[in-house]
Coordinates of C-alpha atoms and ligand atoms in Angstrom, one line a residue:
M821 CA 38.0 -14.2 13.0
S822 CA 36.6 -12.7 16.1
L823 CA 35.2 -9.2 15.1
S824 CA 34.6 -6.2 17.4
S825 CA 31.7 -4.0 17.4
V826 CA 31.9 0.2 18.6
V827 CA 30.8 2.5 19.5
V828 CA 30.1 6.0 17.2
T829 CA 29.0 9.2 18.4
T830 CA 26.2 10.6 17.0
T831 CA 23.6 13.6 17.5
P832 CA 20.0 13.8 16.6
F833 CA 18.0 14.7 13.3
E834 CA 15.6 16.5 13.2
G835 CA 12.3 15.4 11.2
Q836 CA 12.7 10.9 11.3
K837 CA 8.8 10.7 12.3
P838 CA 7.8 7.6 10.6
G839 CA 4.3 8.7 8.4
T840 CA 1.0 6.6 7.2
S841 CA 4.3 4.1 6.4
G842 CA 7.2 3.6 7.4
L843 CA 10.1 7.5 7.4
R844 CA 10.6 8.9 4.0
K845 CA 12.5 11.1 2.1
K846 CA 15.1 11.5 -0.1
V847 CA 17.4 9.7 -0.7
K848 CA 20.8 12.7 -1.0
V849 CA 18.8 13.2 2.8
F850 CA 19.4 9.1 3.8
M851 CA 22.7 9.8 2.3
E852 CA 24.1 12.0 5.0
K853 CA 26.9 11.2 8.0
H854 CA 24.8 9.0 10.4
Y855 CA 21.4 9.5 9.3
T856 CA 20.8 6.0 7.8
E857 CA 22.6 4.8 11.4
N858 CA 20.4 7.1 13.2
F859 CA 17.7 5.4 12.5
I860 CA 18.3 1.5 12.5
Q861 CA 19.6 2.2 15.5
S862 CA 16.8 4.1 16.6
I863 CA 13.8 1.5 15.7
F864 CA 16.8 -1.9 17.7
N865 CA 16.6 0.5 21.0
A866 CA 12.8 1.5 20.7
L867 CA 12.9 -2.3 20.2
G868 CA 15.0 -3.0 23.8
D869 CA 15.6 -7.0 25.1
K870 CA 14.1 -9.1 22.9
V871 CA 17.1 -7.8 19.7
K872 CA 19.1 -9.7 21.4
G873 CA 19.5 -13.4 19.7
S874 CA 16.6 -12.5 17.7
T875 CA 16.1 -12.4 13.9
L876 CA 15.0 -9.8 11.3
I877 CA 14.4 -10.2 8.0
V878 CA 14.9 -7.3 5.8
G879 CA 14.6 -6.1 1.5
G880 CA 13.6 -3.7 -0.2
D881 CA 12.2 -2.6 -3.6
G882 CA 15.6 -3.0 -5.2
R883 CA 15.5 1.3 -5.4
Y884 CA 18.6 3.3 -5.7
F885 CA 20.5 3.2 -2.4
S886 CA 18.9 0.0 -0.6
K887 CA 22.2 -1.8 -0.6
Q888 CA 24.4 0.4 1.1
A889 CA 21.5 0.5 3.6
I890 CA 21.6 -3.3 3.8
N891 CA 25.2 -3.2 4.5
I892 CA 24.8 -0.1 7.0
I893 CA 21.3 -2.7 8.6
I894 CA 24.2 -5.7 8.5
R895 CA 26.6 -3.9 10.5
I896 CA 24.7 -2.1 13.6
A897 CA 22.5 -5.7 13.6
S898 CA 25.4 -7.5 14.5
A899 CA 26.2 -5.3 16.9
N900 CA 22.9 -4.9 18.7
G901 CA 23.4 -8.8 19.4
V902 CA 21.1 -9.9 16.6
A903 CA 21.4 -13.2 16.4
K904 CA 20.6 -13.4 12.2
L905 CA 19.3 -12.3 9.5
I906 CA 17.7 -13.5 6.8
I907 CA 17.7 -11.0 3.2
G908 CA 16.3 -11.3 0.0
Q909 CA 19.5 -11.5 -2.9
L910 CA 20.7 -8.5 -4.1
G911 CA 18.4 -6.9 -1.5
I912 CA 15.2 -8.0 -3.5
L913 CA 11.8 -8.3 -1.5
S914 CA 8.5 -6.8 -1.9
T915 CA 6.2 -5.6 1.3
P916 CA 4.4 -8.5 0.6
A917 CA 7.2 -10.9 0.6
V918 CA 8.8 -9.8 4.2
S919 CA 5.5 -10.1 5.8
S920 CA 5.2 -14.1 4.8
L921 CA 8.6 -14.5 5.8
I922 CA 8.6 -12.8 8.4
R923 CA 5.0 -15.1 9.9
T924 CA 6.9 -18.2 7.6
H925 CA 9.8 -18.0 10.1
N926 CA 7.6 -16.4 13.2
V927 CA 10.5 -14.4 13.6
L928 CA 10.9 -10.8 15.5
G929 CA 10.0 -8.5 12.8
G930 CA 11.3 -7.1 9.3
I931 CA 12.6 -3.9 7.8
V932 CA 11.7 -3.3 4.1
L933 CA 13.6 -0.5 1.7
T934 CA 11.4 1.5 0.1
A935 CA 9.1 5.0 -1.3
S936 CA 6.8 2.5 -1.8
H937 CA 5.0 4.4 -4.9
N938 CA 7.6 7.1 -4.7
P939 CA 9.9 7.8 -7.8
G940 CA 13.2 6.0 -6.9
G941 CA 16.5 7.4 -8.4
I942 CA 19.4 9.6 -6.7
R943 CA 17.4 12.2 -7.2
N944 CA 14.0 10.3 -5.9
D945 CA 13.1 8.6 -2.5
F946 CA 14.5 6.4 -0.5
G947 CA 12.0 5.1 2.7
I948 CA 12.8 2.6 5.8
K949 CA 10.1 0.9 7.3
Y950 CA 9.5 -1.8 10.2
N951 CA 7.1 -4.5 10.7
I952 CA 6.7 -5.8 13.5
E953 CA 6.7 -10.2 14.9
N954 CA 3.1 -10.3 12.7
G955 CA 4.0 -10.0 9.6
G956 CA 2.8 -5.7 9.9
P957 CA 4.0 -2.3 9.7
A958 CA 4.7 -0.9 13.1
P959 CA 1.4 -0.1 14.6
D960 CA 1.9 3.8 16.1
S961 CA 2.6 2.6 19.5
V962 CA 6.2 1.0 17.6
S963 CA 6.7 4.1 15.2
D964 CA 6.5 6.3 18.8
A965 CA 8.6 4.2 20.2
I966 CA 11.9 5.0 17.9
Y967 CA 10.7 8.7 16.6
E968 CA 10.6 9.3 20.4
N969 CA 14.9 7.5 19.5
T970 CA 15.8 9.6 16.6
K971 CA 15.4 12.7 19.3
K972 CA 17.6 12.0 22.3
I973 CA 20.4 9.2 19.8
T974 CA 24.0 10.1 20.9
E975 CA 25.7 6.8 19.8
Y976 CA 25.2 3.9 17.4
R977 CA 27.0 0.3 17.6
T978 CA 28.7 -1.0 14.6
T979 CA 31.5 -3.9 13.9
P980 CA 32.9 -1.1 10.2
K981 CA 35.4 -4.4 9.8
L982 CA 32.4 -6.8 8.9
E983 CA 32.5 -7.8 4.9
T984 CA 29.4 -6.8 2.9
D985 CA 30.8 -6.7 -0.8
R986 CA 28.9 -8.8 -2.8
L987 CA 27.6 -10.4 0.4
I988 CA 23.4 -10.2 0.2
D989 CA 24.9 -11.3 -3.9
I990 CA 24.8 -15.1 -4.2
I991 CA 22.7 -17.0 -1.9
G992 CA 24.0 -19.3 0.3
T993 CA 24.8 -18.8 4.7
T994 CA 27.6 -17.1 6.3
T995 CA 28.2 -17.3 9.8
F996 CA 30.3 -14.0 11.3
N997 CA 31.3 -14.2 15.3
V998 CA 31.2 -10.7 16.1
D999 CA 31.9 -10.6 19.6
G1000 CA 32.1 -13.6 20.4
R1001 CA 28.9 -14.3 19.3
D1002 CA 28.0 -15.8 16.2
F1003 CA 26.2 -13.7 14.0
V1004 CA 24.5 -15.3 10.4
V1005 CA 23.3 -13.6 7.2
E1006 CA 21.5 -15.6 5.1
I1007 CA 20.8 -14.8 1.5
I1008 CA 17.4 -16.0 0.3
D1009 CA 15.5 -16.2 -2.8
S1010 CA 13.5 -13.4 -3.1
A1011 CA 10.0 -15.2 -4.7
I1012 CA 10.3 -19.0 -3.7
N1013 CA 8.2 -18.3 -0.1
Y1014 CA 5.6 -16.2 -1.9
V1015 CA 5.1 -17.6 -4.5
S1016 CA 4.1 -21.3 -2.2
L1017 CA 2.0 -18.7 -0.5
M1018 CA -0.4 -18.4 -3.3
K1019 CA 0.1 -21.2 -4.9
E1020 CA -1.6 -22.9 -1.0
I1021 CA -4.2 -20.2 -1.4
F1022 CA -4.7 -20.7 -5.4
D1023 CA -6.4 -23.2 -7.5
F1024 CA -2.4 -22.6 -10.2
P1025 CA -4.4 -25.4 -12.2
K1026 CA -7.8 -23.9 -12.7
L1027 CA -6.0 -20.4 -12.4
R1028 CA -3.9 -21.5 -15.5
T1029 CA -7.1 -22.5 -18.0
V1030 CA -7.5 -18.6 -17.3
I1031 CA -4.7 -17.1 -18.6
R1032 CA -4.3 -20.2 -21.9
G1033 CA -7.1 -21.2 -22.1
T1034 CA -8.9 -24.5 -23.0
E1035 CA -10.5 -25.7 -25.7
T1036 CA -14.4 -24.3 -24.5
R1037 CA -12.7 -21.5 -23.5
P1038 CA -10.3 -18.8 -25.1
A1039 CA -7.4 -17.1 -23.1
F1040 CA -8.6 -14.3 -20.9
N1041 CA -5.8 -12.7 -21.8
V1042 CA -4.0 -10.3 -19.6
L1043 CA -1.1 -7.1 -19.3
I1044 CA 0.2 -7.0 -16.4
D1045 CA 2.5 -4.6 -15.2
S1046 CA 5.5 -3.9 -12.8
M1047 CA 6.1 -0.5 -13.4
N1048 CA 9.8 -1.6 -13.3
G1049 CA 9.2 -2.9 -9.5
V1050 CA 10.4 -5.4 -7.2
T1051 CA 7.2 -7.5 -8.2
G1052 CA 8.5 -8.0 -11.8
V1053 CA 10.2 -11.1 -10.4
Y1054 CA 6.8 -12.2 -8.9
V1055 CA 5.2 -11.9 -11.3
R1056 CA 8.3 -14.2 -14.3
R1057 CA 8.1 -16.4 -11.5
I1058 CA 4.5 -16.9 -11.3
F1059 CA 2.5 -15.2 -14.3
V1060 CA 5.2 -16.3 -17.0
E1061 CA 6.6 -19.7 -15.2
E1062 CA 3.1 -20.9 -12.7
L1063 CA 0.5 -20.1 -14.7
G1064 CA 2.3 -19.9 -18.9
A1065 CA 1.4 -16.4 -19.9
S1066 CA 3.1 -14.8 -22.6
P1067 CA 6.4 -13.3 -21.6
D1068 CA 6.7 -11.2 -24.7
H1069 CA 2.8 -10.4 -24.9
N1070 CA 1.1 -11.2 -21.6
V1071 CA 3.5 -9.0 -18.9
C1072 CA 5.6 -6.3 -19.1
R1073 CA 8.2 -3.7 -16.8
I1074 CA 9.2 -7.3 -15.5
I1075 CA 12.6 -6.2 -14.9
P1076 CA 12.9 -4.0 -11.3
L1077 CA 15.4 -0.8 -11.8
D1078 CA 17.1 0.9 -9.1
N1079 CA 15.2 4.3 -10.8
F1080 CA 12.6 2.6 -11.9
G1081 CA 13.3 3.8 -15.5
E1082 CA 12.4 7.3 -14.4
I1083 CA 9.0 6.7 -13.9
H1084 CA 6.7 7.5 -11.1
P1085 CA 5.5 3.3 -10.1
D1086 CA 2.5 4.5 -9.1
P1087 CA -0.1 1.9 -10.1
N1088 CA -3.6 4.8 -11.1
L1089 CA -4.8 6.7 -13.4
T1090 CA -2.3 8.2 -14.4
Y1091 CA 1.5 7.6 -13.7
A1092 CA 0.5 3.7 -14.7
K1093 CA -0.7 5.5 -18.2
D1094 CA 1.3 3.1 -21.2
L1095 CA -0.6 0.2 -19.2
V1096 CA -4.0 2.1 -19.3
D1097 CA -2.9 3.3 -23.2
K1098 CA -1.9 -0.5 -24.8
V1099 CA -5.2 -1.9 -22.9
K1100 CA -6.7 0.8 -24.0
D1101 CA -5.8 0.5 -27.9
N1102 CA -5.6 -3.0 -27.7
E1103 CA -9.2 -4.8 -27.5
E1104 CA -6.9 -8.3 -27.9
Y1105 CA -6.9 -7.7 -23.7
D1106 CA -9.3 -8.5 -21.6
L1107 CA -7.7 -7.3 -18.0
G1108 CA -5.0 -5.2 -17.7
A1109 CA -3.1 -4.8 -13.8
A1110 CA -0.7 -2.7 -12.7
F1111 CA 1.3 -2.7 -9.5
D1112 CA 3.9 0.3 -7.3
G1113 CA 7.1 -0.7 -6.7
D1114 CA 7.0 -2.9 -3.6
G1115 CA 3.9 -5.0 -4.4
D1116 CA 1.7 -3.7 -2.6
R1117 CA -0.7 -1.8 -4.5
N1118 CA -2.7 -2.8 -7.3
M1119 CA -4.6 -1.7 -10.1
I1120 CA -6.9 -3.8 -11.7
I1121 CA -9.1 -2.9 -15.6
G1122 CA -11.1 -4.4 -17.8
K1123 CA -11.1 -4.4 -21.6
K1124 CA -11.0 -1.1 -23.5
A1125 CA -9.5 -0.7 -20.0
F1126 CA -12.6 0.1 -17.8
F1127 CA -11.9 1.2 -15.1
V1128 CA -12.0 -0.8 -11.7
T1129 CA -12.1 1.5 -8.4
P1130 CA -10.3 0.5 -5.3
S1131 CA -13.5 0.7 -3.7
D1132 CA -15.5 -2.2 -6.6
S1133 CA -12.4 -3.8 -7.0
L1134 CA -12.9 -4.3 -2.5
A1135 CA -16.3 -5.3 -2.7
V1136 CA -16.8 -7.4 -5.6
L1137 CA -13.7 -9.2 -4.3
A1138 CA -15.9 -9.6 -1.0
N1139 CA -18.7 -10.3 -3.1
N1140 CA -17.2 -13.7 -4.5
L1141 CA -14.3 -15.0 -1.7
Q1142 CA -16.0 -17.8 -2.0
C1143 CA -14.5 -19.9 -5.3
I1144 CA -11.2 -18.9 -4.0
P1145 CA -9.7 -22.2 -1.7
Y1146 CA -8.4 -20.1 0.8
F1147 CA -11.1 -19.1 2.5
Q1148 CA -13.4 -22.1 1.6
K1149 CA -10.9 -23.7 3.7
N1150 CA -10.9 -20.6 6.3
G1151 CA -13.5 -19.2 6.0
V1152 CA -14.2 -15.6 6.3
H1153 CA -14.7 -13.3 8.6
G1154 CA -15.5 -10.0 9.1
F1155 CA -14.7 -6.9 6.1
A1156 CA -12.5 -3.9 6.9
R1157 CA -11.8 -0.4 4.4
S1158 CA -10.1 3.0 4.9
M1159 CA -12.1 6.0 6.5
P1160 CA -12.2 7.5 3.4
T1161 CA -12.4 4.5 0.6
A1162 CA -16.3 4.0 -0.3
A1163 CA -18.6 3.0 1.5
A1164 CA -19.4 -0.6 -1.5
V1165 CA -17.6 -3.6 0.6
D1166 CA -20.0 -2.0 3.5
R1167 CA -23.5 -3.0 1.6
V1168 CA -21.9 -6.9 1.2
A1169 CA -20.8 -6.8 4.5
S1170 CA -24.3 -6.4 5.6
K1171 CA -25.7 -9.1 2.8
L1172 CA -23.3 -11.5 3.9
G1173 CA -24.2 -10.6 8.0
K1174 CA -20.5 -9.7 8.5
E1175 CA -18.7 -7.6 10.7
M1176 CA -17.9 -4.3 9.0
F1177 CA -15.0 -2.0 10.4
E1178 CA -13.6 2.2 9.5
V1179 CA -10.5 2.2 10.2
P1180 CA -7.7 5.2 9.8
T1181 CA -5.9 5.3 6.5
G1182 CA -3.1 3.3 6.4
W1183 CA -2.5 -0.7 7.1
K1184 CA -1.2 -0.9 10.7
Y1185 CA -4.6 -0.5 12.3
F1186 CA -5.6 -3.0 9.8
G1187 CA -3.7 -6.0 12.3
N1188 CA -5.3 -6.3 15.6
L1189 CA -8.6 -6.9 13.7
M1190 CA -6.6 -9.7 11.4
D1191 CA -3.9 -11.4 14.4
A1192 CA -8.2 -11.4 16.7
G1193 CA -9.7 -13.4 13.4
R1194 CA -12.5 -10.8 12.9
L1195 CA -11.9 -9.4 9.7
S1196 CA -11.1 -12.0 6.4
L1197 CA -10.3 -9.4 3.5
C1198 CA -10.0 -5.6 4.0
G1199 CA -9.5 -2.1 1.9
E1200 CA -8.1 1.3 0.8
E1201 CA -9.0 3.7 -2.1
S1202 CA -5.6 4.0 -2.4
F1203 CA -5.3 1.1 -4.5
G1204 CA -4.4 -1.6 -1.7
T1205 CA -6.2 -4.7 -1.5
G1206 CA -5.5 -7.4 1.2
S1207 CA -6.2 -10.5 3.0
D1208 CA -5.3 -11.8 6.4
H1209 CA -2.8 -14.7 4.9
I1210 CA -0.1 -11.9 5.7
R1211 CA -0.8 -8.4 7.4
E1212 CA -0.1 -6.1 4.7
K1213 CA -1.9 -5.1 1.2
D1214 CA -0.4 -7.2 -1.6
G1215 CA -1.1 -7.2 -5.1
I1216 CA -0.2 -10.0 -7.0
W1217 CA -2.9 -11.5 -5.0
A1218 CA -6.0 -9.2 -5.7
V1219 CA -4.9 -9.9 -9.3
L1220 CA -5.1 -13.8 -8.1
A1221 CA -7.6 -13.4 -6.3
W1222 CA -9.7 -10.7 -9.9
L1223 CA -8.8 -13.4 -12.1
S1224 CA -10.0 -16.8 -9.3
I1225 CA -13.4 -15.1 -9.6
I1226 CA -13.2 -14.1 -13.9
E1227 CA -12.8 -17.9 -13.7
H1228 CA -15.7 -18.6 -11.7
K1229 CA -18.7 -16.5 -13.0
N1230 CA -16.9 -16.7 -16.4
M1231 CA -18.1 -13.2 -17.1
S1232 CA -15.7 -10.4 -18.2
V1233 CA -14.3 -7.2 -15.7
E1234 CA -16.6 -4.8 -16.6
D1235 CA -19.7 -7.3 -16.6
I1236 CA -19.2 -8.3 -13.3
L1237 CA -19.2 -4.2 -12.3
K1238 CA -22.0 -3.9 -13.7
E1239 CA -23.5 -7.1 -12.1
H1240 CA -22.7 -5.8 -9.0
W1241 CA -24.1 -2.6 -9.5
S1242 CA -27.0 -3.6 -10.2
T1243 CA -27.4 -5.9 -7.2
Y1244 CA -25.9 -3.2 -4.6
G1245 CA -26.1 0.2 -6.1
R1246 CA -22.6 2.0 -6.8
N1247 CA -20.7 4.1 -4.7
Y1248 CA -19.3 6.6 -7.5
F1249 CA -15.7 7.3 -6.3
T1250 CA -13.3 9.5 -7.0
R1251 CA -10.0 11.8 -5.4
Y1252 CA -8.5 14.9 -6.1
D1253 CA -4.7 15.0 -5.0
Y1254 CA -3.0 18.0 -5.4
E1255 CA 0.7 17.0 -4.9
E1256 CA 4.2 18.9 -3.6
C1257 CA 1.7 22.6 -2.2
E1258 CA 3.5 25.0 0.4
S1259 CA 2.7 23.2 4.0
D1260 CA 2.1 26.3 5.1
A1261 CA -0.9 26.8 2.7
A1262 CA -1.8 23.4 3.3
N1263 CA -1.9 23.6 7.3
Q1264 CA -3.9 26.8 6.8
M1265 CA -7.0 25.2 4.5
M1266 CA -7.2 22.3 7.7
A1267 CA -6.9 24.8 9.8
H1268 CA -10.3 26.7 7.8
L1269 CA -12.2 23.0 7.5
E1270 CA -11.8 22.8 10.9
Q1271 CA -13.6 26.0 11.7
T1272 CA -15.5 25.8 9.6
I1273 CA -16.7 22.4 10.7
A1274 CA -17.4 23.3 13.6
S1275 CA -19.1 26.6 13.4
K1276 CA -22.6 26.1 15.1
D1277 CA -24.5 26.6 11.1
F1278 CA -22.9 24.7 9.3
V1279 CA -24.8 20.6 9.7
G1280 CA -27.3 21.6 8.0
K1281 CA -25.7 24.4 5.8
S1282 CA -27.2 23.5 1.6
Y1283 CA -24.9 23.6 -1.1
T1284 CA -25.8 23.6 -5.0
F1285 CA -24.2 23.5 -7.6
G1286 CA -25.0 22.3 -11.6
G1287 CA -28.6 21.9 -10.2
K1288 CA -28.1 19.4 -7.4
T1289 CA -28.4 20.2 -3.7
Y1290 CA -26.5 18.8 -1.0
T1291 CA -27.2 19.1 3.2
V1292 CA -24.6 19.0 5.7
S1293 CA -26.2 16.1 8.1
Q1294 CA -22.3 15.9 10.3
A1295 CA -18.7 16.7 10.5
D1296 CA -16.3 15.9 12.2
N1297 CA -12.1 14.9 12.5
F1298 CA -12.4 11.1 12.1
S1299 CA -10.8 9.8 14.9
Y1300 CA -10.6 5.6 15.5
V1301 CA -10.3 3.3 18.3
D1302 CA -8.9 -0.3 18.0
P1303 CA -11.0 -2.3 19.2
I1304 CA -8.4 -4.4 19.9
D1305 CA -6.4 -3.2 22.5
N1306 CA -8.0 0.2 22.7
S1307 CA -5.9 2.5 21.7
V1308 CA -6.8 5.7 19.7
A1309 CA -5.9 7.2 16.3
K1310 CA -7.0 10.8 16.1
N1311 CA -7.4 13.3 14.2
Q1312 CA -7.6 11.5 10.8
G1313 CA -9.2 13.3 8.0
I1314 CA -11.9 16.1 8.4
R1315 CA -15.0 14.4 7.4
V1316 CA -18.2 16.1 5.7
L1317 CA -21.3 14.0 5.3
F1318 CA -24.7 14.8 3.4
E1319 CA -27.8 14.0 4.0
D1320 CA -27.9 11.6 0.9
G1321 CA -24.9 9.3 2.7
S1322 CA -22.4 12.0 -0.1
R1323 CA -19.2 12.4 2.2
L1324 CA -15.6 15.2 1.4
I1325 CA -13.0 13.8 2.7
Y1326 CA -9.9 15.8 3.2
R1327 CA -6.5 14.7 4.0
L1328 CA -2.8 15.8 4.6
S1329 CA -1.4 12.1 2.7
G1330 CA 1.3 10.8 5.6
T1331 CA 3.9 9.3 2.9
G1332 CA 5.3 12.3 0.9
S1333 CA 8.8 13.2 1.0
S1334 CA 9.1 17.0 0.6
G1335 CA 6.2 19.2 0.8
A1336 CA 2.6 18.6 1.4
T1337 CA -0.4 16.3 -0.6
I1338 CA -3.5 17.7 -0.4
R1339 CA -6.0 14.0 -0.6
V1340 CA -10.4 15.9 -1.2
Y1341 CA -12.3 12.3 -1.7
I1342 CA -15.7 12.4 -3.1
D1343 CA -18.4 9.4 -2.9
S1344 CA -21.6 9.6 -3.7
Y1345 CA -23.7 6.5 -3.5
E1346 CA -26.6 6.0 -6.6
K1347 CA -29.3 3.1 -6.0
E1348 CA -30.6 3.1 -9.9
N1349 CA -28.3 5.6 -11.3
V1350 CA -24.8 2.9 -11.4
L1351 CA -23.7 2.9 -15.2
T1352 CA -22.4 6.9 -15.6
D1353 CA -19.2 8.2 -16.0
A1354 CA -18.3 8.9 -12.1
Q1355 CA -16.4 12.8 -12.8
V1356 CA -20.0 13.3 -14.4
V1357 CA -21.6 12.4 -11.3
L1358 CA -19.8 13.9 -8.8
K1359 CA -18.6 17.1 -10.4
P1360 CA -21.1 18.5 -8.5
L1361 CA -19.6 17.3 -5.2
V1362 CA -16.3 18.4 -6.3
E1363 CA -17.3 21.9 -6.8
I1364 CA -18.6 22.0 -3.3
G1365 CA -15.9 20.6 -1.9
L1366 CA -13.6 23.6 -3.6
E1367 CA -16.1 25.8 -2.3
I1368 CA -15.7 24.6 1.2
S1369 CA -12.1 24.4 1.4
Q1370 CA -11.2 27.4 -0.8
L1371 CA -8.5 25.4 -1.7
K1372 CA -7.9 27.2 -4.1
K1373 CA -7.4 31.1 -2.2
F1374 CA -5.0 29.0 -0.3
T1375 CA -2.9 26.6 -2.1
G1376 CA -3.2 28.8 -5.8
R1377 CA -4.1 25.2 -7.6
D1378 CA -6.2 25.1 -10.4
A1379 CA -7.0 21.8 -10.7
P1380 CA -5.2 18.5 -8.8
T1381 CA -2.0 17.0 -10.6
V1382 CA -3.6 13.4 -10.1
I1383 CA -7.7 12.4 -10.5
T1384 CA -8.4 8.6 -9.9
Ligands
G16_1289 C1 1.0 3.5 2.2 C2 0.0 2.6 3.4 C3 -1.6 2.9 2.7 C4 -1.8 4.1 2.4 C5 -0.7 4.8 1.3 C6 -1.2 5.9 1.5 O1 0.9 2.7 1.3 O2 0.3 1.8 3.7 O3 -2.0 2.0 3.9 O4 -3.3 4.3 2.1 O5 0.4 4.5 2.5 O6 -1.0 7.5 2.3 P1 -1.9 8.8 2.3 O7 -3.1 9.1 1.8 O8 -1.1 9.4 3.8 O9 -0.4 8.9 1.3 P2 2.3 3.0 0.3 O10 1.5 2.1 -0.6 O11 2.5 4.2 1.0 O12 2.6 2.5 1.7

């Protein structure tokens, strides 16, 4: 049967500006009449003629409202001349899996339905993100074009009679005829493409010996926590079916739930406390790992919950990439980290003679460098680690990389870290998050900081707390010029740098859905004193950071919501 598209009149919604990674709002906002339709049509409008005859990948972490959003996307795509949608079964695709599929199928891009680590369910968050043809998040230029379109949209095209009921439930291909053209919807297994990519990158038989043990080497006991997010699908295939992990003892929360079981699917010490407690209480576990809702973030802990900061994780991986087949084959080019990430990896880059890049917060800033062949491994303090195998950070990849190093070195997580610090010294790092502050108060605090760092006697000023004195050597609002296309990203966070190399950084998060989240990053390097508790070492700098920002005065907050 031939179907006809129709034009629906609409008016713009305020605030459809993509944040650090896509548009994230409460589910009830996306449910408003025309809200989701407007945003999807604005993506197509921003893409222009490229949409006609194109193929797109669609999927996400399966959170509440995903299925409704996918049905909207199918109908609007069909009416805008898209030739084909490749969709994960039941709408399930992790963010790294979308990136991989875009690259494997060489298609125009993908639409990822996730609010990442933000809670899900009818009362919580939903999100829509557009990824470009290299598989990575849209750069600012594309996000800005989408936003401009949301501000002036007057109509969207859709095919109301296209039957989407249960379409995404079963693997297979359906061809519709819309406005005289073929429109194909292919529903695929959510994991096959990603699993085969991981098998190309890593030596699975070797990793299996780590998990199962051998006659000469005991099994390395892992506990992998999917936090009820999308990675459950991939963890079952990879860790249980391929690598022989026990479904009862080595993995947990691996069934994706549309509300994540009412937890906050964010792999850090606060929100992944269940995992931390299990590994702490049960000494048989050698490694614990957790992922966020859409599978791009990871947290690694060792025996007795020994915490590996994401900045250290990146540095350790950088130092040991040669044991991973992918890097043996492709070589190791440069390294990169986001600006607030501690500079542990910089020391590895300098020792190995590799290029090192410091970019603003947001995985999208790594894409150009990877496409240009100048970047192999990168990471962020926000629990993101990844390589140029795709253009998103990749939680499962990070754990497989860690297991490869463990196989190679035959050492515990803690000993690997201690060995690393004894070679390179240690970047002590912590981040204080103040979630859901009043937006006005947060903005006033940032304005106060701008003023403070601009005052002429700020550089050279000394601050003392607990017997430690830090003298300001430089202060600015970070801006970045992309070395590949010369695009400029300004106002990416206030940096206060001290004479001994310590840093205080202040940013407002770009991933929340309501109010403002203030992030304060505290970073200090020690060459010799590498085994002290991080919170003890950083306490004076934390207090100085609070004093400079007057955070308590502006926000009324006595304590952070999350410390990592
Ligand atoms: C996103 C971005 C990351 C960024 C993180 C935190 O992660 O992809 O690159 O580091 O947000 O951003 P912010 O500090 O602005 O909240 P995800 O996992 O939420 O997609």
